[in-house]
mmCIF file of C-alpha atoms and ligand atoms in Angstrom:
data_model
loop_
_atom_site.group_PDB
_atom_site.id
_atom_site.type_symbol
_atom_site.label_atom_id
_atom_site.label_comp_id
_atom_site.label_asym_id
_atom_site.label_seq_id
_atom_site.Cartn_x
_atom_site.Cartn_y
_atom_site.Cartn_z
ATOM 1 C CA MET L 1 -4.598 21.606 2.627
ATOM 2 C CA GLU L 2 -8.389 21.268 2.593
ATOM 3 C CA LEU L 3 -9.389 17.630 2.905
ATOM 4 C CA ASN L 4 -12.957 16.312 2.683
ATOM 5 C CA ASN L 5 -12.437 12.737 1.489
ATOM 6 C CA VAL L 6 -9.205 11.735 3.204
ATOM 7 C CA LEU L 7 -7.996 12.085 6.798
ATOM 8 C CA PHE L 8 -4.299 12.841 7.277
ATOM 9 C CA GLU L 9 -2.084 13.317 10.302
ATOM 10 C CA VAL L 10 1.578 12.961 11.156
ATOM 11 C CA THR L 11 2.465 12.017 14.720
ATOM 12 C CA ASP L 12 5.744 10.652 16.044
ATOM 13 C CA ARG L 13 7.177 10.143 12.542
ATOM 14 C CA VAL L 14 4.122 8.126 11.429
ATOM 15 C CA ALA L 15 1.917 9.447 8.597
ATOM 16 C CA ARG L 16 -1.635 8.138 8.938
ATOM 17 C CA VAL L 17 -3.840 8.340 5.866
ATOM 18 C CA THR L 18 -7.476 7.269 6.096
ATOM 19 C CA LEU L 19 -9.746 7.005 3.066
ATOM 20 C CA ASN L 20 -12.845 8.772 4.279
ATOM 21 C CA ARG L 21 -16.006 8.329 2.241
ATOM 22 C CA PRO L 22 -17.541 5.661 4.471
ATOM 23 C CA GLU L 23 -21.064 5.977 3.056
ATOM 24 C CA LYS L 24 -19.651 4.810 -0.301
ATOM 25 C CA LEU L 25 -17.256 2.280 1.224
ATOM 26 C CA ASN L 26 -14.417 4.758 0.542
ATOM 27 C CA SER L 27 -14.685 4.312 -3.212
ATOM 28 C CA PHE L 28 -12.597 6.738 -5.255
ATOM 29 C CA ASN L 29 -14.096 9.783 -6.890
ATOM 30 C CA GLU L 30 -11.968 12.505 -8.435
ATOM 31 C CA GLY L 31 -11.981 14.554 -5.234
ATOM 32 C CA MET L 32 -10.573 11.695 -3.197
ATOM 33 C CA HIS L 33 -7.895 11.031 -5.816
ATOM 34 C CA ARG L 34 -6.844 14.681 -5.863
ATOM 35 C CA GLU L 35 -6.692 14.887 -2.078
ATOM 36 C CA LEU L 36 -4.734 11.660 -1.817
ATOM 37 C CA GLN L 37 -2.251 12.998 -4.372
ATOM 38 C CA GLN L 38 -1.758 16.129 -2.261
ATOM 39 C CA VAL L 39 -1.330 14.066 0.876
ATOM 40 C CA MET L 40 1.214 11.761 -0.773
ATOM 41 C CA ASP L 41 3.141 14.790 -2.042
ATOM 42 C CA ALA L 42 3.187 16.218 1.495
ATOM 43 C CA ILE L 43 4.484 12.919 2.887
ATOM 44 C CA LEU L 44 7.214 12.691 0.260
ATOM 45 C CA ALA L 45 8.288 16.252 1.042
ATOM 46 C CA ASP L 46 8.431 15.714 4.829
ATOM 47 C CA ASP L 47 11.723 14.149 5.849
ATOM 48 C CA THR L 48 10.515 13.600 9.415
ATOM 49 C CA VAL L 49 8.029 10.943 8.243
ATOM 50 C CA ARG L 50 9.461 7.413 8.468
ATOM 51 C CA VAL L 51 6.414 5.207 7.962
ATOM 52 C CA LEU L 52 3.063 5.429 6.195
ATOM 53 C CA LEU L 53 -0.088 3.756 7.490
ATOM 54 C CA LEU L 54 -3.051 3.553 5.120
ATOM 55 C CA THR L 55 -6.536 2.482 6.189
ATOM 56 C CA GLY L 56 -10.219 3.241 5.608
ATOM 57 C CA SER L 57 -12.957 4.692 7.768
ATOM 58 C CA GLY L 58 -16.211 2.911 8.524
ATOM 59 C CA ARG L 59 -16.933 -0.692 7.622
ATOM 60 C CA GLY L 60 -15.012 -0.894 4.340
ATOM 61 C CA PHE L 61 -11.436 -0.297 3.269
ATOM 62 C CA CYS L 62 -12.151 0.778 -0.316
ATOM 63 C CA ALA L 63 -14.672 -0.364 -2.950
ATOM 64 C CA GLY L 64 -12.450 0.788 -5.828
ATOM 65 C CA GLN L 65 -13.694 3.288 -8.350
ATOM 66 C CA ASP L 66 -16.858 5.215 -7.390
ATOM 67 C CA LEU L 67 -19.109 3.959 -10.149
ATOM 68 C CA ASP L 68 -21.342 7.046 -9.802
ATOM 69 C CA ASP L 69 -18.482 9.414 -10.625
ATOM 70 C CA ARG L 70 -19.273 11.226 -13.854
ATOM 71 C CA LYS L 71 -15.697 10.692 -15.108
ATOM 72 C CA VAL L 72 -16.370 6.969 -15.502
ATOM 73 C CA LEU L 73 -20.117 6.835 -16.203
ATOM 74 C CA PRO L 74 -20.789 5.307 -19.590
ATOM 75 C CA GLY L 75 -23.010 7.794 -21.454
ATOM 76 C CA GLU L 76 -23.627 8.864 -25.005
ATOM 77 C CA ALA L 77 -20.041 9.973 -25.522
ATOM 78 C CA PRO L 78 -17.348 7.295 -25.150
ATOM 79 C CA VAL L 79 -15.788 7.287 -21.703
ATOM 80 C CA ASP L 80 -11.979 7.168 -21.422
ATOM 81 C CA LEU L 81 -11.120 4.970 -18.459
ATOM 82 C CA GLY L 82 -7.476 5.038 -19.581
ATOM 83 C CA TYR L 83 -7.430 8.717 -18.618
ATOM 84 C CA THR L 84 -8.518 7.881 -15.072
ATOM 85 C CA LEU L 85 -5.837 5.217 -14.760
ATOM 86 C CA GLU L 86 -3.100 7.359 -16.278
ATOM 87 C CA ASN L 87 -3.865 10.390 -14.134
ATOM 88 C CA TYR L 88 -4.983 8.906 -10.828
ATOM 89 C CA TYR L 89 -4.576 5.195 -10.144
ATOM 90 C CA ASN L 90 -1.262 4.611 -11.895
ATOM 91 C CA PRO L 91 0.577 7.499 -10.220
ATOM 92 C CA LEU L 92 -0.731 6.312 -6.842
ATOM 93 C CA ILE L 93 0.478 2.745 -7.424
ATOM 94 C CA ARG L 94 3.832 4.027 -8.682
ATOM 95 C CA THR L 95 4.211 6.131 -5.548
ATOM 96 C CA LEU L 96 3.194 3.317 -3.192
ATOM 97 C CA SER L 97 5.578 0.937 -4.972
ATOM 98 C CA THR L 98 8.615 3.212 -4.935
ATOM 99 C CA ILE L 99 8.257 5.268 -1.758
ATOM 100 C CA GLU L 100 11.276 4.604 0.436
ATOM 101 C CA MET L 101 9.584 4.302 3.837
ATOM 102 C CA PRO L 102 7.628 1.177 4.819
ATOM 103 C CA VAL L 103 3.953 1.355 3.887
ATOM 104 C CA ILE L 104 1.475 -0.528 6.061
ATOM 105 C CA CYS L 105 -2.062 -1.121 4.893
ATOM 106 C CA ALA L 106 -4.650 -1.924 7.556
ATOM 107 C CA VAL L 107 -7.528 -3.415 5.582
ATOM 108 C CA ASN L 108 -10.436 -2.727 7.902
ATOM 109 C CA GLY L 109 -13.175 -4.200 5.689
ATOM 110 C CA VAL L 110 -13.996 -5.025 2.107
ATOM 111 C CA ALA L 111 -11.345 -4.122 -0.486
ATOM 112 C CA ALA L 112 -12.812 -4.370 -3.977
ATOM 113 C CA GLY L 113 -11.567 -3.527 -7.467
ATOM 114 C CA ALA L 114 -8.831 -0.926 -7.411
ATOM 115 C CA GLY L 115 -9.280 -0.832 -3.618
ATOM 116 C CA ALA L 116 -7.959 -4.389 -3.333
ATOM 117 C CA ASN L 117 -4.970 -3.713 -5.554
ATOM 118 C CA ILE L 118 -4.076 -0.462 -3.808
ATOM 119 C CA ALA L 119 -3.907 -2.449 -0.554
ATOM 120 C CA LEU L 120 -1.755 -5.124 -2.216
ATOM 121 C CA ALA L 121 0.676 -2.482 -3.498
ATOM 122 C CA CYS L 122 1.640 -1.750 0.120
ATOM 123 C CA ASP L 123 4.544 -3.428 1.910
ATOM 124 C CA ILE L 124 2.843 -4.931 4.951
ATOM 125 C CA VAL L 125 -0.841 -5.747 4.575
ATOM 126 C CA ILE L 126 -2.778 -6.718 7.675
ATOM 127 C CA ALA L 127 -6.486 -7.333 7.493
ATOM 128 C CA ALA L 128 -9.414 -7.437 9.868
ATOM 129 C CA ARG L 129 -10.830 -10.956 10.082
ATOM 130 C CA SER L 130 -14.066 -9.743 8.425
ATOM 131 C CA ALA L 131 -12.259 -8.151 5.455
ATOM 132 C CA LYS L 132 -12.518 -9.497 1.924
ATOM 133 C CA PHE L 133 -10.517 -8.934 -1.234
ATOM 134 C CA ILE L 134 -12.542 -8.855 -4.441
ATOM 135 C CA GLN L 135 -11.215 -8.525 -7.990
ATOM 136 C CA ALA L 136 -14.571 -7.033 -8.964
ATOM 137 C CA PHE L 137 -13.471 -5.802 -12.396
ATOM 138 C CA CYS L 138 -14.670 -8.853 -14.371
ATOM 139 C CA LYS L 139 -18.258 -8.233 -13.249
ATOM 140 C CA LEU L 140 -18.135 -4.882 -15.075
ATOM 141 C CA GLY L 141 -16.379 -6.119 -18.190
ATOM 142 C CA LEU L 142 -13.127 -4.519 -17.028
ATOM 143 C CA VAL L 143 -9.549 -5.630 -16.444
ATOM 144 C CA PRO L 144 -7.868 -5.738 -13.016
ATOM 145 C CA ASP L 145 -5.966 -2.482 -12.721
ATOM 146 C CA SER L 146 -3.885 -0.605 -10.160
ATOM 147 C CA GLY L 147 -1.150 -3.204 -10.659
ATOM 148 C CA GLY L 148 -3.425 -6.203 -10.058
ATOM 149 C CA THR L 149 -2.300 -8.134 -13.131
ATOM 150 C CA TYR L 150 1.304 -7.587 -12.019
ATOM 151 C CA ILE L 151 1.166 -8.265 -8.299
ATOM 152 C CA LEU L 152 -1.434 -11.058 -8.110
ATOM 153 C CA PRO L 153 0.469 -13.747 -10.059
ATOM 154 C CA ARG L 154 3.627 -12.795 -8.203
ATOM 155 C CA LEU L 155 1.989 -13.128 -4.786
ATOM 156 C CA ILE L 156 -0.298 -16.127 -5.255
ATOM 157 C CA GLY L 157 0.669 -17.746 -8.590
ATOM 158 C CA ARG L 158 -1.077 -17.779 -11.937
ATOM 159 C CA ALA L 159 -3.787 -20.342 -11.099
ATOM 160 C CA ARG L 160 -5.247 -18.425 -8.170
ATOM 161 C CA ALA L 161 -4.645 -15.018 -9.753
ATOM 162 C CA THR L 162 -6.492 -16.095 -12.896
ATOM 163 C CA ALA L 163 -9.405 -17.689 -11.048
ATOM 164 C CA ILE L 164 -10.110 -14.745 -8.750
ATOM 165 C CA SER L 165 -9.719 -12.290 -11.631
ATOM 166 C CA LEU L 166 -12.019 -14.162 -14.021
ATOM 167 C CA LEU L 167 -14.601 -15.199 -11.427
ATOM 168 C CA GLY L 168 -14.510 -12.185 -9.099
ATOM 169 C CA THR L 169 -14.784 -14.593 -6.157
ATOM 170 C CA PRO L 170 -14.314 -12.791 -2.834
ATOM 171 C CA VAL L 171 -11.168 -13.915 -1.004
ATOM 172 C CA THR L 172 -11.630 -13.894 2.757
ATOM 173 C CA ALA L 173 -8.927 -12.460 4.988
ATOM 174 C CA GLU L 174 -8.101 -15.955 6.297
ATOM 175 C CA GLN L 175 -7.792 -17.300 2.749
ATOM 176 C CA ALA L 176 -5.662 -14.312 1.734
ATOM 177 C CA LEU L 177 -3.336 -15.099 4.629
ATOM 178 C CA GLU L 178 -3.160 -18.780 3.765
ATOM 179 C CA TRP L 179 -2.373 -17.959 0.126
ATOM 180 C CA GLY L 180 0.359 -15.457 0.963
ATOM 181 C CA LEU L 181 -1.594 -12.523 -0.433
ATOM 182 C CA ILE L 182 -1.228 -10.613 2.840
ATOM 183 C CA TRP L 183 0.963 -10.633 5.936
ATOM 184 C CA ASP L 184 -1.499 -11.079 8.808
ATOM 185 C CA VAL L 185 -5.109 -11.257 9.966
ATOM 186 C CA VAL L 186 -6.296 -9.923 13.306
ATOM 187 C CA ASP L 187 -9.642 -9.630 15.052
ATOM 188 C CA ASP L 188 -11.545 -6.595 13.790
ATOM 189 C CA ASP L 189 -11.352 -4.692 17.071
ATOM 190 C CA LYS L 190 -7.585 -5.298 17.333
ATOM 191 C CA LEU L 191 -6.720 -3.965 13.857
ATOM 192 C CA PRO L 192 -6.010 -0.312 14.788
ATOM 193 C CA GLU L 193 -3.732 -1.227 17.686
ATOM 194 C CA GLU L 194 -1.884 -3.923 15.704
ATOM 195 C CA ALA L 195 -1.357 -1.517 12.804
ATOM 196 C CA ASP L 196 -0.182 1.199 15.193
ATOM 197 C CA ALA L 197 2.262 -1.204 16.817
ATOM 198 C CA ILE L 198 3.863 -2.052 13.469
ATOM 199 C CA ALA L 199 3.946 1.624 12.500
ATOM 200 C CA GLY L 200 5.480 2.550 15.865
ATOM 201 C CA HIS L 201 8.147 -0.107 15.358
ATOM 202 C CA PHE L 202 9.093 1.142 11.892
ATOM 203 C CA SER L 203 9.186 4.750 13.104
ATOM 204 C CA THR L 204 12.299 3.917 15.145
ATOM 205 C CA GLN L 205 14.087 1.681 12.648
ATOM 206 C CA PRO L 206 16.929 2.352 10.150
ATOM 207 C CA THR L 207 14.705 3.864 7.466
ATOM 208 C CA LYS L 208 17.369 3.983 4.759
ATOM 209 C CA GLY L 209 18.317 0.355 5.283
ATOM 210 C CA LEU L 210 14.649 -0.615 5.087
ATOM 211 C CA ALA L 211 14.352 1.322 1.827
ATOM 212 C CA TYR L 212 17.212 -0.693 0.300
ATOM 213 C CA ILE L 213 15.568 -3.943 1.450
ATOM 214 C CA LYS L 214 12.304 -2.929 -0.228
ATOM 215 C CA LYS L 215 13.996 -1.908 -3.455
ATOM 216 C CA ALA L 216 16.056 -5.099 -3.639
ATOM 217 C CA LEU L 217 13.088 -7.388 -3.050
ATOM 218 C CA ARG L 218 10.923 -5.598 -5.602
ATOM 219 C CA ALA L 219 13.712 -5.621 -8.196
ATOM 220 C CA SER L 220 14.200 -9.381 -7.755
ATOM 221 C CA PHE L 221 11.035 -10.149 -9.722
ATOM 222 C CA ASP L 222 12.679 -8.864 -12.879
ATOM 223 C CA ASN L 223 16.355 -9.711 -12.258
ATOM 224 C CA SER L 224 18.588 -12.730 -12.755
ATOM 225 C CA LEU L 225 20.568 -14.006 -9.757
ATOM 226 C CA ASP L 226 23.670 -12.310 -11.181
ATOM 227 C CA GLN L 227 21.899 -8.977 -11.454
ATOM 228 C CA GLN L 228 20.478 -9.384 -7.978
ATOM 229 C CA LEU L 229 23.895 -10.170 -6.474
ATOM 230 C CA ASP L 230 25.252 -6.995 -8.072
ATOM 231 C CA LEU L 231 22.321 -5.030 -6.686
ATOM 232 C CA GLU L 232 22.849 -6.434 -3.192
ATOM 233 C CA ARG L 233 26.509 -5.411 -3.392
ATOM 234 C CA ASP L 234 25.567 -1.868 -4.380
ATOM 235 C CA TYR L 235 22.803 -1.473 -1.800
ATOM 236 C CA GLN L 236 24.929 -2.987 0.965
ATOM 237 C CA ARG L 237 27.696 -0.575 0.077
ATOM 238 C CA ALA L 238 25.266 2.343 0.339
ATOM 239 C CA ALA L 239 23.646 1.000 3.523
ATOM 240 C CA GLY L 240 27.082 0.614 5.090
ATOM 241 C CA LEU L 241 27.619 4.362 4.740
ATOM 242 C CA THR L 242 24.507 5.364 6.700
ATOM 243 C CA ASP L 243 24.539 6.793 10.220
ATOM 244 C CA ASP L 244 22.128 4.057 11.238
ATOM 245 C CA TYR L 245 24.560 1.282 10.318
ATOM 246 C CA ARG L 246 27.212 2.944 12.457
ATOM 247 C CA GLU L 247 24.702 3.273 15.307
ATOM 248 C CA GLY L 248 23.416 -0.298 14.925
ATOM 249 C CA VAL L 249 26.890 -1.793 15.217
ATOM 250 C CA ALA L 250 27.864 0.532 18.091
ATOM 251 C CA ALA L 251 24.700 -0.337 20.009
ATOM 252 C CA PHE L 252 25.326 -4.045 19.503
ATOM 253 C CA LEU L 253 28.907 -3.831 20.737
ATOM 254 C CA GLU L 254 27.941 -1.623 23.680
ATOM 255 C CA LYS L 255 25.039 -3.963 24.560
ATOM 256 C CA ARG L 256 22.418 -1.189 24.435
ATOM 257 C CA GLN L 257 19.324 -0.380 22.389
ATOM 258 C CA PRO L 258 20.139 1.507 19.161
ATOM 259 C CA LYS L 259 18.830 5.018 18.554
ATOM 260 C CA PHE L 260 18.248 5.122 14.824
ATOM 261 C CA THR L 261 17.683 8.492 13.196
ATOM 262 C CA GLY L 262 16.693 7.258 9.743
ATOM 263 C CA LYS L 263 19.795 8.916 8.282
HETATM 264 C C1 LHQ V 301 -20.456 2.209 -4.085
HETATM 265 C C2 LHQ V 301 -19.411 1.422 -4.557
HETATM 266 C C3 LHQ V 301 -18.722 1.872 -5.703
HETATM 267 C C4 LHQ V 301 -20.192 3.656 -5.800
HETATM 268 C C5 LHQ V 301 -20.185 0.453 -2.832
HETATM 269 N N1 LHQ V 301 -19.151 2.996 -6.284
HETATM 270 N N2 LHQ V 301 -20.887 3.278 -4.710
HETATM 271 C C6 LHQ V 301 -10.828 2.217 -12.626
HETATM 272 C C7 LHQ V 301 -10.947 3.242 -13.565
HETATM 273 C C8 LHQ V 301 -12.128 3.652 -14.072
HETATM 274 C C9 LHQ V 301 -13.280 3.085 -14.017
HETATM 275 C C10 LHQ V 301 -13.688 1.920 -13.440
HETATM 276 O O1 LHQ V 301 -12.950 1.267 -12.492
HETATM 277 C C11 LHQ V 301 -11.703 1.334 -12.141
HETATM 278 C C12 LHQ V 301 -11.268 0.398 -11.157
HETATM 279 C C13 LHQ V 301 -12.268 -0.251 -10.273
HETATM 280 O O2 LHQ V 301 -12.136 -0.144 -9.096
HETATM 281 S S1 LHQ V 301 -13.519 -1.156 -10.985
HETATM 282 C C14 LHQ V 301 -14.325 -1.855 -9.611
HETATM 283 C C15 LHQ V 301 -15.294 -0.912 -8.979
HETATM 284 N N3 LHQ V 301 -15.830 -1.467 -7.763
HETATM 285 C C16 LHQ V 301 -16.754 -2.406 -7.745
HETATM 286 O O3 LHQ V 301 -17.203 -2.919 -8.739
HETATM 287 C C17 LHQ V 301 -17.285 -2.780 -6.393
HETATM 288 C C18 LHQ V 301 -18.708 -2.345 -6.260
HETATM 289 N N4 LHQ V 301 -19.209 -2.632 -4.913
HETATM 290 C C19 LHQ V 301 -19.605 -3.834 -4.535
HETATM 291 O O4 LHQ V 301 -19.566 -4.800 -5.243
HETATM 292 C C20 LHQ V 301 -20.122 -3.941 -3.142
HETATM 293 O O5 LHQ V 301 -20.504 -2.674 -2.699
HETATM 294 C C21 LHQ V 301 -19.075 -4.536 -2.160
HETATM 295 C C22 LHQ V 301 -18.886 -6.039 -2.470
HETATM 296 C C23 LHQ V 301 -17.756 -3.819 -2.231
HETATM 297 C C24 LHQ V 301 -19.612 -4.411 -0.725
HETATM 298 O O6 LHQ V 301 -20.922 -4.965 -0.647
HETATM 299 P P1 LHQ V 301 -21.840 -4.664 0.624
HETATM 300 O O7 LHQ V 301 -21.056 -4.870 1.841
HETATM 301 O O8 LHQ V 301 -23.082 -5.464 0.417
HETATM 302 O O9 LHQ V 301 -22.169 -3.097 0.556
HETATM 303 P P2 LHQ V 301 -23.145 -2.326 -0.434
HETATM 304 O O10 LHQ V 301 -23.054 -2.884 -1.810
HETATM 305 O O11 LHQ V 301 -24.513 -2.248 0.177
HETATM 306 O O12 LHQ V 301 -22.478 -0.867 -0.462
HETATM 307 C C25 LHQ V 301 -22.723 0.116 0.532
HETATM 308 C C26 LHQ V 301 -22.978 1.432 -0.153
HETATM 309 O O13 LHQ V 301 -21.773 1.809 -0.838
HETATM 310 C C27 LHQ V 301 -24.071 1.329 -1.211
HETATM 311 O O14 LHQ V 301 -24.714 2.563 -1.266
HETATM 312 P P3 LHQ V 301 -26.228 2.738 -0.668
HETATM 313 O O15 LHQ V 301 -26.567 4.162 -0.952
HETATM 314 O O16 LHQ V 301 -27.076 1.738 -1.370
HETATM 315 O O17 LHQ V 301 -26.074 2.419 0.806
HETATM 316 C C28 LHQ V 301 -23.282 1.126 -2.477
HETATM 317 O O18 LHQ V 301 -23.970 1.542 -3.631
HETATM 318 C C29 LHQ V 301 -22.085 1.992 -2.235
HETATM 319 N N5 LHQ V 301 -20.943 1.541 -3.015
HETATM 320 N N6 LHQ V 301 -19.249 0.360 -3.757
HETATM 321 N N7 LHQ V 301 -17.636 1.227 -6.181
#
C-alpha cells in the first residue's frame, strides 16, 4: 500500500492511523480519503488488530475538507458536494461508527468542519489542552456533515449543538470536556502517551464483549427501553459464549489476571 497522506502501522494489536498533511492541518483531499479507505479496509481485514488509534501529525488534528481540492472548488460548472459526502465522508463515518474494536481519537490540535465530526464519531475522544473543535461549515454556507447533525445534539443537547453549528464558535478542549463532548483533556505533551496507554489497555481486553457494549450503547439512541432490554438479552447471550467470558470468570475464581484473546 503506497501512502503519502496517511501514516499507518500495526504494533502489538494496535492499529495507529495518523492523518499526515500537516502543512494543510491534515485537511482531506481526495488522495487522503482514498488512502484512509485502504487503511480502514486493511484494519477490518486483519483479525489481529484489537484497537484503532486515530490522530493527526503536526499542530492540527484535521481542518476538514481541503478547500483547495478541485473536487469541491466552486467554478463555472456546479459542484456536487453530495458526491464527496456519499463517496468519502459518509463511508468513513459509517465505518468508524460500526467497527467492532474500540476506536480512540487523540485530538492533537484544531479539529474543524468534517475533522471535528470525524473525531466525535470515535468511541473515546481525548484532546490536547490546546485543541479546539469548530463546526466551521456555517461560515461557508454549508451544513455540518460527517454525522455532526446526528451526534452533536445527542452528546451536548440541542441548545449547544444549535449554537455552535449556527455560530461556528470554537469550542475549547476544556469546554468540550465540561459539556460531555469528549472523554478527557490532557496536557499537549502528554497526549501521545495517554492515548497509547488507553490503546494498550484495550489491546488486552475482551474485544468481542467490548463490541457488544458499543453496539448496545449506540442502538439505545433509537430504541425504547423494551427494545433495549431485548437487545441486552441477545448480546449478553452472545457474549456469554465467547472464550473471553470463560477466561474472565476463570481468572476471577483463580485470583489471577485474565489473558483475553479477543475471541
Ligand atoms: C487549509 C484548510 C482547509 C485548505 C487550513 N483547506 N487549507 C465536505 C464536503 C465537501 C466540501 C466542503 O466541505 C465538507 C466538509 C468540511 O469540512 S467544510 C469545513 C472545511 N474547513 C474549514 O472551513 C476550516 C478552514 N480552516 C480554518 O478555519 C483554519 O485554518 C483553522 C481554524 C482550522 C485553523 O486556523 P489557524 O490555526 O490560524 O491556521 P491557518 O488558518 O493559518 O492554517 C494553516 C494552513 O493550513 C494555511 O495554509 P498557509 O499556506 O497559509 O500556511 C491554511 O490555508 C491551511 N488550511 N485549513 N480546510
